[in-house]
Amino acid sequence: MQQKRKDYIIIGFALFSMFFGAGNLIFPPHLGKEIGPQYIWGIIGFIITGVGIPLLGILACIKADGNFENLSIKVGKKFSYIYSIALFLLIGPLLAIPRTAATTYEIAIKPNFTNFNLFIFVVIYFIINLFFVLKPSKVIETLGKYLTPILLIILVLLIVKGIISPIGDLAPQILDKPFSASLIEGYQTMDALASIVFASLIISSVKAKNYKGKEIIKLTIKACLVAIIGLAIVYGGLIILGAHTGGLWEELSNTELLIMISRSVLGHLGTIVIGIAIGIACLTTSIGLLSSGGNFFERISKGKLSYNLNVIVMAVISIGLASIGLDNIVSFSAKLLSIIYPFSIVLIIMNLLDRYIKNKLSYKVTVYVTLIVSILSTLGSIIPKINNIISYLPLSKEGFAWIVPALIAFIISNYFIPPVEEVLSKEDSLLNMD
């Protein structure tokens, strides 16, 4: 029993550290500053999309035997193949991994070493990554035992001191709809997407400790709860710190606000302390993503692309994209996430409720409707005519235009359209009569 407790705590810490990357630190304080006295709603909303949905994602992957490609297979083999590759490219070398490096530079390096070249730092950063990921059997153990405790100590120190002695009054409320805004802000962490990828790594780690059958599921769920509780506490604390910045600073970027808060709470050492926290958070996330990506591309290529080759190529691509700077990466990511996040959520929920789905065709119909509405909503932010059309949909002003169409598509396809198998059997009987 004691060994099991030790195992799920270590694996839970590892999962926490992989989730807790760049977005998790820079977005909550900024959200808190924009909603001020409504920070409770901000905490609830952010935790739903930044913590709740990732937990559901892991549970859905457990049902799919730890293989996240299986989540979308019911939509179609081609869709599953394309979605799986696109998903990992977005939260891997095209988006999330470069963002970890760029964020580390902005918060940990630039404020303390003003003349340090961005490109040189990024190269060094990914050399360190490769040192860990080229020994995949040690990744989980290293993250859980050594890096996570350091991260937690720094964050707890910052949050507790900031809550006990607020650095300022509550900021004025800027956002009209704090709850819906916080839900969307939770998208930026990319944790729901990352959970689908990390699940296979965590489950493999549990199996490596010689757990079998139902023990794998039980231990994985316990490890998930450790990570999720930790994330919820830290998110809430950072949002509260951001909310108590009234009258202190205006027009600061996400990273600048985090630096100023840490400096105000912890003094002149604050910048160094938060830089260390960011460095650890981002490093653990990129290590997890590179390791998962190496395994994924080796698997789908049936061994033609080796693990080592995959992680090296992803690191090289990430070096190039990280060099364009954090602001450009964040701006670019918002558009892509607004497309892929909605139907990813739909896939997660439908897989968890699979036993209640009467018509498997509803997977295809619901996902494609969600995808189309999400694409149109994203284009609407650029093209006014499309935005005018989307504005008629319920919840469009809150940023969730896809929800009602997805529900309608599911209800119609699941309850009012005959299952595909039944349609085929009727056709067959007609042919036999002829």
Short mmCIF file of C-alpha atoms in Angstrom, two decimals, residues 7-284:
data_model
loop_
_atom_site.label_atom_id
_atom_site.label_comp_id
_atom_site.label_asym_id
_atom_site.label_seq_id
_atom_site.Cartn_x
_atom_site.Cartn_y
_atom_site.Cartn_z
CA ASP A 7 4.16 5.61 -6.99
CA TYR A 8 0.99 7.58 -7.68
CA ILE A 9 2.30 10.65 -5.85
CA ILE A 10 5.52 10.64 -7.89
CA ILE A 11 3.65 10.07 -11.15
CA GLY A 12 1.08 12.71 -10.14
CA PHE A 13 3.86 15.23 -9.51
CA ALA A 14 5.32 14.36 -12.90
CA LEU A 15 1.97 14.90 -14.61
CA PHE A 16 1.54 18.21 -12.76
CA SER A 17 4.95 19.40 -13.90
CA MET A 18 4.29 18.44 -17.52
CA PHE A 19 0.96 20.30 -17.52
CA PHE A 20 2.34 23.31 -15.74
CA GLY A 21 4.10 24.97 -18.63
CA ALA A 22 4.30 28.45 -20.09
CA GLY A 23 0.61 29.29 -20.38
CA ASN A 24 -0.19 28.15 -16.89
CA LEU A 25 1.93 30.86 -15.34
CA ILE A 26 1.44 33.82 -17.65
CA PHE A 27 -2.34 33.71 -18.23
CA PRO A 28 -3.99 33.45 -14.76
CA PRO A 29 -2.48 36.70 -13.32
CA HIS A 30 -3.52 38.65 -16.41
CA LEU A 31 -7.04 37.22 -16.17
CA GLY A 32 -7.20 38.23 -12.51
CA LYS A 33 -6.19 41.80 -13.34
CA GLU A 34 -8.93 42.10 -15.98
CA ILE A 35 -11.78 40.81 -13.80
CA GLY A 36 -10.72 42.30 -10.44
CA PRO A 37 -13.51 41.83 -7.84
CA GLN A 38 -15.02 39.00 -9.93
CA TYR A 39 -11.95 36.81 -9.46
CA ILE A 40 -14.01 33.97 -7.93
CA TRP A 41 -15.82 33.54 -11.26
CA GLY A 42 -12.46 33.69 -12.96
CA ILE A 43 -11.10 30.90 -10.80
CA ILE A 44 -14.15 28.70 -11.43
CA GLY A 45 -14.14 29.25 -15.19
CA PHE A 46 -10.40 28.83 -15.59
CA ILE A 47 -10.40 25.63 -13.54
CA ILE A 48 -13.21 24.16 -15.68
CA THR A 49 -11.30 24.47 -18.94
CA GLY A 50 -7.79 24.43 -17.51
CA VAL A 51 -8.26 21.57 -15.03
CA GLY A 52 -11.62 19.80 -15.43
CA ILE A 53 -11.47 19.13 -19.15
CA PRO A 54 -7.85 17.88 -19.02
CA LEU A 55 -8.93 15.39 -16.35
CA LEU A 56 -11.74 14.20 -18.62
CA GLY A 57 -9.22 13.95 -21.45
CA ILE A 58 -7.01 11.59 -19.47
CA LEU A 59 -10.00 9.48 -18.40
CA ALA A 60 -11.14 9.27 -22.03
CA CYS A 61 -7.65 8.10 -23.05
CA ILE A 62 -7.70 5.46 -20.33
CA LYS A 63 -10.90 4.11 -21.90
CA ALA A 64 -9.11 4.15 -25.26
CA ASP A 65 -6.25 1.99 -23.89
CA GLY A 66 -3.94 4.97 -23.57
CA ASN A 67 -3.91 5.57 -27.32
CA PHE A 68 -5.20 9.05 -28.13
CA GLU A 69 -5.69 8.19 -31.83
CA ASN A 70 -8.52 5.90 -30.70
CA LEU A 71 -10.49 8.89 -29.42
CA SER A 72 -11.33 9.99 -32.95
CA ILE A 73 -11.47 6.64 -34.75
CA LYS A 74 -15.27 6.54 -34.62
CA VAL A 75 -15.40 9.70 -36.73
CA GLY A 76 -13.44 7.89 -39.43
CA LYS A 77 -10.00 6.39 -40.01
CA LYS A 78 -8.77 9.24 -42.21
CA PHE A 79 -10.11 11.85 -39.80
CA SER A 80 -8.45 10.06 -36.87
CA TYR A 81 -5.14 9.88 -38.69
CA ILE A 82 -5.16 13.55 -39.73
CA TYR A 83 -6.48 14.75 -36.36
CA SER A 84 -3.87 12.80 -34.41
CA ILE A 85 -1.01 14.25 -36.43
CA ALA A 86 -2.45 17.78 -36.41
CA LEU A 87 -3.11 17.61 -32.67
CA PHE A 88 0.40 16.70 -31.78
CA LEU A 89 1.99 19.11 -34.24
CA LEU A 90 0.01 21.96 -32.66
CA ILE A 91 0.81 21.16 -29.06
CA GLY A 92 4.24 19.97 -30.09
CA PRO A 93 6.83 21.54 -32.40
CA LEU A 94 4.48 24.03 -34.07
CA LEU A 95 3.10 25.73 -30.97
CA ALA A 96 3.45 24.53 -27.38
CA ILE A 97 7.08 23.45 -27.40
CA PRO A 98 8.41 26.67 -29.01
CA ARG A 99 6.25 28.67 -26.57
CA THR A 100 7.97 27.07 -23.60
CA ALA A 101 11.36 28.22 -24.87
CA ALA A 102 10.17 31.73 -25.78
CA THR A 103 8.46 32.19 -22.41
CA THR A 104 11.52 31.03 -20.51
CA TYR A 105 13.58 33.60 -22.38
CA GLU A 106 11.11 36.44 -21.75
CA ILE A 107 10.79 35.85 -18.01
CA ALA A 108 13.88 33.96 -16.87
CA ILE A 109 16.63 35.25 -19.15
CA LYS A 110 15.81 38.67 -20.60
CA PRO A 111 15.12 40.51 -17.28
CA ASN A 112 18.33 39.15 -15.72
CA PHE A 113 20.65 38.95 -18.74
CA THR A 114 19.59 41.78 -21.03
CA ASN A 115 22.22 41.15 -23.72
CA PHE A 116 21.70 37.40 -24.00
CA ASN A 117 20.78 36.50 -27.59
CA LEU A 118 17.39 34.81 -28.06
CA PHE A 119 18.57 32.33 -30.67
CA ILE A 120 21.59 31.21 -28.66
CA PHE A 121 19.41 30.66 -25.60
CA VAL A 122 16.85 28.65 -27.58
CA VAL A 123 19.57 26.35 -28.91
CA ILE A 124 20.93 25.75 -25.40
CA TYR A 125 17.38 25.19 -24.10
CA PHE A 126 16.67 22.40 -26.57
CA ILE A 127 20.04 20.75 -26.03
CA ILE A 128 19.00 20.39 -22.38
CA ASN A 129 15.65 18.98 -23.53
CA LEU A 130 17.35 16.37 -25.70
CA PHE A 131 19.52 15.27 -22.79
CA PHE A 132 16.35 14.18 -20.97
CA VAL A 133 14.17 12.88 -23.80
CA LEU A 134 16.85 10.68 -25.38
CA LYS A 135 16.59 8.61 -22.20
CA PRO A 136 12.78 8.18 -22.10
CA SER A 137 12.77 5.58 -19.33
CA LYS A 138 14.06 8.22 -16.90
CA VAL A 139 11.74 11.07 -17.88
CA ILE A 140 8.84 10.46 -15.47
CA GLU A 141 11.03 9.55 -12.51
CA THR A 142 13.25 12.60 -12.99
CA LEU A 143 10.32 15.02 -13.31
CA GLY A 144 8.45 13.64 -10.34
CA LYS A 145 11.34 13.29 -7.90
CA TYR A 146 13.49 16.32 -8.55
CA LEU A 147 12.01 19.10 -10.64
CA THR A 148 8.42 19.27 -9.38
CA PRO A 149 9.18 19.79 -5.67
CA ILE A 150 11.40 22.78 -6.57
CA LEU A 151 8.63 24.24 -8.71
CA LEU A 152 6.00 23.78 -6.01
CA ILE A 153 8.11 25.39 -3.29
CA ILE A 154 8.67 28.51 -5.41
CA LEU A 155 5.02 28.83 -6.38
CA VAL A 156 3.67 28.24 -2.88
CA LEU A 157 6.05 30.88 -1.51
CA LEU A 158 4.90 33.40 -4.11
CA ILE A 159 1.17 32.70 -3.75
CA VAL A 160 0.96 32.45 0.05
CA LYS A 161 2.94 35.63 0.64
CA GLY A 162 0.97 37.47 -2.05
CA ILE A 163 -2.40 36.46 -0.55
CA ILE A 164 -1.40 37.22 3.06
CA SER A 165 0.04 40.62 2.12
CA PRO A 166 -1.73 41.84 -1.07
CA ILE A 167 0.43 44.16 -3.15
CA GLY A 168 -2.52 46.40 -4.06
CA ASP A 169 -6.26 46.93 -4.08
CA LEU A 170 -8.63 44.96 -6.28
CA ALA A 171 -8.24 46.00 -9.90
CA PRO A 172 -11.27 47.51 -11.67
CA GLN A 173 -13.32 45.06 -13.68
CA ILE A 174 -12.57 45.40 -17.39
CA LEU A 175 -14.26 42.32 -18.85
CA ASP A 176 -18.07 42.39 -18.95
CA LYS A 177 -18.44 38.61 -18.81
CA PRO A 178 -15.72 37.32 -16.48
CA PHE A 179 -16.97 33.73 -16.36
CA SER A 180 -17.11 33.12 -20.11
CA ALA A 181 -13.85 35.04 -20.57
CA SER A 182 -12.12 32.82 -18.02
CA LEU A 183 -13.40 29.69 -19.76
CA ILE A 184 -11.85 30.86 -23.03
CA GLU A 185 -8.66 31.94 -21.27
CA GLY A 186 -8.34 28.37 -19.99
CA TYR A 187 -8.00 27.29 -23.63
CA GLN A 188 -4.65 29.05 -23.77
CA THR A 189 -3.06 26.60 -21.34
CA MET A 190 -3.57 23.86 -23.98
CA ASP A 191 -3.95 21.39 -21.12
CA ALA A 192 -7.03 19.67 -22.57
CA LEU A 193 -5.07 18.89 -25.73
CA ALA A 194 -1.92 18.03 -23.79
CA SER A 195 -3.87 15.62 -21.58
CA ILE A 196 -4.67 13.49 -24.60
CA VAL A 197 -0.97 13.25 -25.44
CA PHE A 198 0.39 12.90 -21.90
CA ALA A 199 -2.04 10.12 -21.01
CA SER A 200 -0.11 7.51 -23.00
CA LEU A 201 3.17 8.52 -21.33
CA ILE A 202 1.65 8.32 -17.84
CA ILE A 203 -0.05 4.97 -18.50
CA SER A 204 3.22 3.56 -19.89
CA SER A 205 4.99 4.72 -16.75
CA VAL A 206 2.40 2.94 -14.57
CA LYS A 207 2.78 -0.27 -16.59
CA ALA A 208 6.58 -0.02 -16.27
CA LYS A 209 6.14 -0.32 -12.50
CA ASN A 210 4.59 -3.78 -13.07
CA TYR A 211 0.98 -2.80 -12.41
CA LYS A 212 -1.59 -4.77 -14.40
CA GLY A 213 -5.31 -4.84 -15.18
CA LYS A 214 -7.52 -2.65 -13.02
CA GLU A 215 -4.53 -1.56 -10.93
CA ILE A 216 -3.31 0.48 -13.92
CA ILE A 217 -6.58 2.41 -14.09
CA LYS A 218 -6.78 2.97 -10.33
CA LEU A 219 -3.21 4.19 -10.00
CA THR A 220 -3.49 6.43 -13.08
CA ILE A 221 -6.67 8.07 -11.75
CA LYS A 222 -5.05 8.69 -8.35
CA ALA A 223 -2.01 10.23 -10.03
CA CYS A 224 -4.34 12.43 -12.11
CA LEU A 225 -6.09 13.67 -8.98
CA VAL A 226 -2.75 14.66 -7.43
CA ALA A 227 -1.89 16.70 -10.53
CA ILE A 228 -5.35 18.23 -10.92
CA ILE A 229 -5.62 19.37 -7.30
CA GLY A 230 -2.19 20.97 -7.54
CA LEU A 231 -3.11 22.78 -10.75
CA ALA A 232 -6.39 24.08 -9.30
CA ILE A 233 -4.67 25.51 -6.23
CA VAL A 234 -1.94 27.24 -8.22
CA TYR A 235 -4.35 28.65 -10.83
CA GLY A 236 -6.58 30.07 -8.14
CA GLY A 237 -3.66 31.62 -6.30
CA LEU A 238 -2.23 33.29 -9.40
CA ILE A 239 -5.63 34.72 -10.38
CA ILE A 240 -6.02 36.22 -6.89
CA LEU A 241 -2.56 37.80 -7.11
CA GLY A 242 -3.44 39.33 -10.47
CA ALA A 243 -6.76 40.63 -9.14
CA HIS A 244 -4.97 42.61 -6.40
CA THR A 245 -2.99 44.86 -8.74
CA GLY A 246 -5.41 47.79 -8.84
CA GLY A 247 -3.74 51.12 -9.58
CA LEU A 248 -0.26 49.62 -9.88
CA TRP A 249 0.45 48.99 -13.55
CA GLU A 250 -1.34 49.54 -16.83
CA GLU A 251 -0.83 48.12 -20.31
CA LEU A 252 1.53 45.34 -19.33
CA SER A 253 1.95 42.14 -21.31
CA ASN A 254 1.27 38.78 -19.67
CA THR A 255 4.94 38.16 -18.97
CA GLU A 256 5.62 41.71 -17.76
CA LEU A 257 2.71 41.52 -15.31
CA LEU A 258 3.96 38.23 -13.87
CA ILE A 259 7.45 39.68 -13.42
CA MET A 260 6.13 42.80 -11.67
CA ILE A 261 3.89 40.76 -9.35
CA SER A 262 6.74 38.46 -8.33
CA ARG A 263 9.06 41.43 -7.79
CA SER A 264 6.46 43.20 -5.63
CA VAL A 265 5.70 40.10 -3.57
CA LEU A 266 9.22 38.72 -3.11
CA GLY A 267 11.32 41.87 -3.50
CA HIS A 268 14.31 42.19 -5.82
CA LEU A 269 14.84 38.44 -5.75
CA GLY A 270 11.34 38.02 -7.15
CA THR A 271 12.47 38.29 -10.75
CA ILE A 272 15.08 35.59 -10.24
CA VAL A 273 12.69 33.34 -8.31
CA ILE A 274 9.90 33.51 -10.87
CA GLY A 275 12.48 33.02 -13.61
CA ILE A 276 13.54 29.76 -12.00
CA ALA A 277 9.89 28.70 -11.67
CA ILE A 278 9.20 29.48 -15.33
CA GLY A 279 12.34 27.69 -16.44
CA ILE A 280 11.39 24.52 -14.55
CA ALA A 281 7.73 24.66 -15.62
CA CYS A 282 8.53 25.15 -19.28
CA LEU A 283 11.35 22.62 -19.32
CA THR A 284 9.22 19.85 -17.81
#
